[in-house]
XYZ file of C-alpha atoms in Angstrom:
425
model
C 3.286 32.714 -2.572
C 5.532 32.248 -5.619
C 6.061 28.537 -4.854
C 2.352 27.769 -5.099
C 2.042 29.780 -8.314
C 4.851 27.718 -9.826
C 3.191 24.482 -8.675
C -0.134 25.452 -10.299
C 1.616 26.427 -13.522
C 3.484 23.128 -13.439
C 0.204 21.294 -12.860
C -1.302 22.974 -15.923
C 1.770 22.125 -17.992
C 1.636 18.464 -16.959
C -2.043 18.278 -17.864
C -1.339 19.621 -21.356
C 1.836 17.608 -21.953
C 0.128 14.403 -20.819
C -1.816 14.499 -24.089
C 1.415 13.949 -26.013
C 3.714 11.911 -23.741
C 2.952 8.440 -22.346
C 5.220 8.753 -19.299
C 3.702 12.100 -18.300
C 0.228 10.696 -18.923
C 0.889 7.840 -16.485
C 2.053 10.315 -13.840
C -0.958 12.597 -14.420
C -3.429 9.739 -14.175
C -1.624 8.203 -11.203
C -1.682 11.409 -9.201
C -5.369 11.921 -9.893
C -6.106 8.309 -8.865
C -4.120 8.550 -5.619
C -7.018 9.781 -3.483
C -9.260 6.981 -4.728
C -6.560 4.423 -3.877
C -6.119 5.877 -0.406
C -9.856 5.947 0.320
C -10.098 2.281 -0.635
C -7.039 1.013 1.209
C -6.368 3.163 4.276
C -7.202 1.451 7.546
C -8.427 4.261 9.854
C -7.346 2.260 12.920
C -3.769 1.718 11.713
C -0.657 3.767 12.444
C 1.034 4.669 9.160
C 4.668 5.529 8.558
C 4.962 7.423 5.290
C 7.969 6.989 2.985
C 8.265 9.223 -0.067
C 10.719 8.537 -2.901
C 10.847 10.562 -6.101
C 11.873 7.665 -8.299
C 13.446 4.216 -8.375
C 16.877 5.287 -7.132
C 15.429 6.971 -4.053
C 13.225 3.926 -3.450
C 16.341 1.766 -3.251
C 17.733 4.152 -0.639
C 14.550 3.954 1.412
C 14.067 0.221 1.039
C 16.480 -0.894 3.807
C 14.617 1.367 6.250
C 11.206 0.074 5.216
C 12.297 -3.516 5.552
C 13.906 -2.913 8.934
C 10.773 -1.119 10.126
C 8.592 -3.997 8.927
C 10.784 -6.480 10.797
C 11.374 -4.587 14.053
C 8.108 -2.649 14.372
C 5.220 -4.647 12.870
C 2.789 -2.420 14.781
C 3.172 0.153 11.992
C 1.851 0.027 8.451
C 3.836 1.522 5.599
C 2.641 3.968 2.960
C 5.021 4.390 0.013
C 4.555 7.211 -2.493
C 6.368 8.040 -5.721
C 6.582 11.142 -7.851
C 7.890 9.554 -11.049
C 6.455 6.721 -13.178
C 9.963 5.252 -13.413
C 9.668 4.437 -9.720
C 5.981 3.661 -9.358
C 5.599 1.485 -12.456
C 8.543 -0.707 -11.443
C 7.717 -1.026 -7.732
C 3.925 -0.706 -7.584
C 3.710 -4.331 -6.429
C 6.466 -4.096 -3.817
C 5.443 -6.337 -0.921
C 7.276 -4.332 1.721
C 4.619 -1.575 1.794
C 0.930 -1.782 2.666
C -0.153 0.993 0.293
C 1.694 2.263 -2.785
C 0.541 5.215 -4.877
C 1.654 8.401 -6.579
C 2.038 11.535 -4.482
C -0.526 14.157 -5.559
C 1.217 17.337 -6.628
C 2.097 19.672 -3.746
C -0.805 22.128 -3.838
C -2.224 23.279 -0.469
C -5.542 21.489 -1.125
C -3.881 18.235 -2.158
C -1.581 18.265 0.856
C -4.488 18.830 3.271
C -6.639 16.083 1.702
C -3.755 13.615 1.572
C -2.684 14.072 5.170
C -6.267 13.947 6.461
C -6.651 10.553 4.844
C -3.356 9.086 6.041
C -2.702 10.804 9.372
C 0.875 9.448 9.460
C 2.659 9.063 12.791
C 5.990 9.879 11.112
C 7.387 10.480 7.641
C 10.643 9.780 5.821
C 11.547 11.862 2.766
C 14.377 10.305 0.757
C 17.335 12.366 -0.486
C 16.091 15.433 -2.434
C 12.418 15.606 -1.518
C 11.390 19.022 -0.106
C 7.670 19.542 -0.762
C 6.747 22.849 0.846
C 3.026 22.371 1.582
C 3.240 18.776 2.729
C 6.129 19.551 5.036
C 4.563 22.640 6.599
C 1.327 20.817 7.366
C 3.247 17.900 8.865
C 5.117 20.296 11.099
C 1.887 22.061 12.095
C 0.490 18.669 13.136
C 3.662 17.830 15.105
C 4.404 14.800 12.943
C 8.128 13.845 13.063
C 9.689 14.144 9.607
C 13.110 12.807 8.669
C 15.272 13.524 5.636
C 17.279 10.378 4.833
C 20.421 10.013 2.708
C 20.152 13.703 1.865
C 23.078 15.559 0.404
C 23.498 19.329 0.090
C 25.723 21.465 -2.143
C 26.567 25.185 -2.105
C 24.760 25.768 -5.410
C 21.362 24.658 -4.141
C 18.604 27.236 -3.802
C 18.496 26.947 0.000
C 21.868 28.647 0.276
C 21.210 31.532 -2.144
C 19.830 34.935 -1.144
C 16.882 34.504 -3.499
C 16.001 31.132 -1.986
C 15.573 32.207 1.628
C 11.780 32.062 1.607
C 11.631 28.609 0.076
C 14.571 27.558 2.271
C 12.300 27.777 5.298
C 10.963 24.395 4.268
C 14.085 22.869 5.812
C 12.912 24.036 9.239
C 10.059 21.542 8.956
C 12.331 18.527 9.350
C 12.748 16.921 12.736
C 16.181 15.602 11.779
C 18.474 15.314 8.774
C 20.468 12.115 8.175
C 22.979 13.374 5.619
C 25.615 11.628 3.561
C 28.667 13.777 4.315
C 30.256 16.498 6.446
C 29.893 19.126 3.710
C 26.110 18.790 3.957
C 26.237 19.180 7.723
C 28.379 22.308 7.459
C 26.097 23.907 4.867
C 23.032 23.319 7.011
C 24.841 24.765 10.034
C 25.464 27.995 8.107
C 21.707 28.570 7.874
C 21.137 27.682 11.506
C 20.194 24.010 11.248
C 21.991 21.771 13.709
C 19.542 18.856 13.918
C 21.847 16.904 11.612
C 23.675 13.572 11.779
C 26.219 12.342 9.244
C 25.302 8.686 8.736
C 26.226 8.037 5.112
C 24.040 6.620 2.373
C 21.573 3.786 2.906
C 22.329 2.614 -0.646
C 25.478 0.950 0.703
C 23.283 -1.183 2.937
C 20.949 -1.900 0.056
C 23.634 -3.177 -2.322
C 24.905 -5.524 0.370
C 21.342 -6.859 0.661
C 21.211 -7.246 -3.111
C 24.516 -9.099 -3.119
C 23.277 -11.593 -0.541
C 20.092 -12.194 -2.535
C 21.839 -12.386 -5.920
C 20.533 -14.895 -8.432
C 22.561 -17.670 -9.947
C 22.343 -17.233 -13.715
C 23.018 -20.540 -15.465
C 22.818 -19.012 -18.947
C 25.489 -16.425 -18.118
C 27.632 -19.137 -16.536
C 27.241 -21.320 -19.616
C 28.137 -18.412 -21.907
C 31.392 -17.867 -20.015
C 32.168 -21.573 -19.788
C 31.509 -22.270 -23.456
C 33.604 -19.252 -24.392
C 36.522 -20.580 -22.366
C 36.742 -24.083 -23.785
C 39.826 -24.997 -25.726
C 38.376 -27.876 -27.634
C 41.499 -28.589 -29.619
C 43.541 -28.997 -26.418
C 40.824 -30.576 -24.331
C 41.367 -27.941 -21.634
C 39.282 -25.244 -20.000
C 40.595 -21.726 -19.492
C 38.162 -19.184 -18.005
C 38.285 -15.997 -20.046
C 38.354 -12.525 -18.557
C 34.851 -11.016 -18.543
C 33.923 -7.358 -18.958
C 30.413 -6.364 -17.829
C 28.901 -3.103 -19.069
C 25.777 -2.106 -17.152
C 23.184 0.588 -17.874
C 25.171 1.701 -20.918
C 24.231 4.455 -23.359
C 25.555 4.991 -26.925
C 28.442 7.313 -25.863
C 29.617 4.638 -23.402
C 29.258 1.837 -25.936
C 31.258 3.656 -28.595
C 34.226 3.713 -26.215
C 34.344 0.240 -24.710
C 33.138 -1.654 -27.796
C 35.932 -0.115 -29.856
C 38.458 -1.501 -27.390
C 37.005 -5.002 -27.283
C 36.738 -5.209 -31.053
C 40.536 -5.074 -30.946
C 40.974 -7.283 -27.845
C 38.880 -10.342 -28.499
C 40.399 -12.422 -25.722
C 37.981 -10.656 -23.328
C 34.367 -11.788 -23.255
C 31.819 -9.017 -23.219
C 28.422 -8.829 -21.474
C 26.377 -5.710 -22.236
C 23.223 -4.757 -20.316
C 22.121 -1.472 -21.941
C 20.007 1.072 -20.085
C 17.514 1.301 -22.931
C 16.296 -2.048 -24.207
C 14.710 -1.221 -27.515
C 15.188 -2.870 -30.888
C 16.795 0.216 -32.452
C 19.343 0.491 -29.658
C 20.105 -3.238 -29.664
C 20.726 -3.159 -33.419
C 22.974 -0.123 -32.958
C 25.064 -2.072 -30.427
C 25.285 -5.091 -32.727
C 26.407 -2.878 -35.599
C 29.227 -1.451 -33.465
C 30.478 -4.957 -32.698
C 31.918 -5.306 -36.224
C 31.151 -8.918 -36.987
C 31.789 -10.330 -33.534
C 29.649 -13.331 -32.658
C 26.806 -11.843 -30.641
C 23.857 -13.486 -28.929
C 20.938 -11.950 -27.033
C 19.956 -13.354 -23.657
C 16.319 -13.932 -24.629
C 17.424 -15.706 -27.809
C 19.193 -18.490 -25.926
C 17.362 -21.786 -25.686
C 18.083 -25.073 -23.972
C 18.860 -26.056 -20.397
C 22.188 -25.841 -18.537
C 24.215 -29.009 -18.774
C 22.498 -30.158 -21.947
C 23.678 -30.043 -25.522
C 20.803 -27.797 -26.590
C 22.173 -24.871 -24.606
C 25.700 -25.392 -25.911
C 24.403 -25.436 -29.458
C 22.370 -22.273 -28.823
C 25.374 -20.429 -27.420
C 27.735 -21.766 -30.045
C 30.999 -19.850 -29.984
C 29.399 -16.504 -29.053
C 31.794 -13.803 -27.924
C 29.325 -11.146 -26.751
C 26.178 -11.565 -24.670
C 23.602 -8.771 -24.791
C 21.136 -8.687 -21.896
C 17.879 -7.675 -23.567
C 15.655 -7.944 -20.478
C 15.394 -6.322 -17.063
C 16.108 -7.487 -13.525
C 19.426 -9.302 -13.976
C 22.119 -6.634 -13.908
C 22.907 -6.600 -10.175
C 23.531 -10.364 -10.313
C 25.432 -10.244 -13.610
C 28.137 -7.993 -12.146
C 29.158 -11.009 -10.050
C 30.508 -12.691 -13.174
C 32.720 -9.804 -14.259
C 36.418 -9.183 -13.789
C 35.983 -5.509 -14.720
C 32.777 -3.457 -14.872
C 31.608 -0.320 -16.616
C 28.599 1.658 -15.362
C 26.997 3.930 -17.938
C 25.409 7.351 -17.902
C 28.519 9.382 -17.148
C 28.507 11.006 -20.576
C 24.912 12.145 -20.113
C 22.817 13.294 -17.177
C 24.842 11.256 -14.689
C 26.113 7.802 -13.832
C 23.883 4.951 -12.784
C 24.399 2.658 -9.783
C 28.150 2.217 -9.266
C 27.719 0.396 -5.973
C 25.899 -2.568 -7.540
C 29.100 -3.323 -9.441
C 31.715 -2.352 -6.837
C 30.164 -4.569 -4.142
C 31.360 -7.604 -6.133
C 35.055 -6.695 -5.711
C 35.544 -5.550 -9.296
C 37.139 -2.309 -10.506
C 34.575 0.038 -12.063
C 34.797 2.459 -14.995
C 32.480 5.464 -15.346
C 32.214 8.665 -17.359
C 33.119 12.252 -16.407
C 29.695 13.535 -15.313
C 29.976 12.261 -11.751
C 30.620 15.319 -9.573
C 27.219 15.108 -7.889
C 27.686 11.474 -6.949
C 29.325 11.032 -3.570
C 30.099 7.360 -4.185
C 31.926 8.179 -7.424
C 34.238 10.597 -5.642
C 35.047 7.928 -3.071
C 35.575 5.201 -5.639
C 38.099 7.327 -7.520
C 40.412 6.590 -4.595
C 39.273 2.980 -4.187
C 38.974 0.934 -7.353
C 36.928 3.323 -9.484
C 38.198 4.898 -12.719
C 36.826 8.004 -14.399
C 37.339 8.174 -18.138
C 36.751 11.049 -20.540
C 37.596 9.395 -23.850
C 38.718 6.195 -25.551
C 42.387 6.812 -24.785
C 41.705 6.947 -21.022
C 39.787 3.692 -21.188
C 42.301 1.844 -23.369
C 45.249 2.895 -21.204
C 43.653 1.584 -18.034
C 42.319 -1.606 -19.637
C 45.784 -2.396 -21.032
C 47.144 -2.251 -17.498
C 44.403 -4.531 -16.198
C 45.095 -6.984 -19.021
C 48.825 -7.104 -18.334
C 48.868 -7.033 -14.522
C 46.666 -9.625 -12.815
C 47.772 -8.541 -9.345
C 46.853 -4.915 -9.997
C 43.464 -5.917 -11.371
C 42.702 -8.012 -8.307
C 43.920 -5.275 -5.928
C 41.726 -2.582 -7.478
C 38.704 -4.865 -7.361
C 39.282 -5.577 -3.677
C 39.618 -1.845 -3.016
C 36.211 -1.231 -4.602
C 34.594 -3.928 -2.471
C 36.175 -2.620 0.719
C 34.919 0.862 -0.080
C 31.327 -0.377 -0.137
C 31.729 -2.490 3.001
C 33.365 0.372 4.877
C 30.479 2.789 4.321
C 27.622 0.461 5.220
C 25.607 0.948 8.403
C 23.466 4.031 7.734
C 20.250 2.081 8.265
C 21.292 1.025 11.770
C 22.183 4.609 12.683
C 18.858 6.010 11.463
C 16.756 3.345 13.157
C 18.631 3.682 16.445
C 18.082 7.438 16.453
C 14.392 7.333 15.500
C 13.318 4.401 17.660
């Protein structure tokens, strides 16, 4: 079969490339170690539910289901597998799963060995995961398999004449829980009617994140110190712009604007936290008073912190794990990636009732299309951004309205987790 030939060629390519690339090397070693991990940790008397997520984004979509399963059905144990190091390396210590490992590449031998070790009672594949050998063996063993938060488009291989053979993999799923009606209609055209439109579990996840958000005294102090009018003895909270997961093309646009509009305070949490990138950001800021998060010393409420912050105008977040909580402090947000391979997590910002900017490469993101009608703003260049920001700056009521629209959009599309769990159990 052509699929298996491609998989073996891919396996060879990964083995060779792992000699030159650290990320690929981690994946190669992790996949090879997976069987050892499973042999050590699998309880042969337990009933395992298997969740597979390609990377970190898909993990976040599966997380509400795993946590609900853990709470409502403690009789099951959870196996979580990843394909990418960007998921596994970040969540390898996640406490919501009993076993976490890489998924061995989808060769017939690997799939047979893996499933003999685990013997799952059911499996959940998140969003785009369609591994031919694993899925066919699961079906042969009558194991229920669910595709969660999946989304389908006319251009995908399943709906092309040359993809009919591979497209049979979709027949292996017990049920599809898709994000929209378009996906349901496309599946119906190839004879699949075991489909429910439930939305995206990410909406549930960001509401969980919002409830568990951290209070960040350093960020609060930065905003407070920035807003003091010492000569008048008054306090006036400045407007705050939060840029999350930004890349250089994003930064060139919004930094240019805020170099000219210094009454706004700027918090930047770049996607890549490396010294070269941080210096590039600082260079763009044209002499503005910049401080890095990890360079701030002192404790909140004490003079040491005030002295450390000084009269800083821009705060750069040079560490991980804070962004979802930082959006809470913004009046307007920008989510990066839209001038590259695609935007990052818009919902983490929108859930805080703030309007959200993003770049033009967003067609594949269902939430972006919805936010365009509800507090989200696509920009293609500096002029687009400046025009919209000028309106926000001059019209407080409009700014507040668009932020509320974004928050309502997220709230209105929550509930996918409940629908999936009700159907399955």
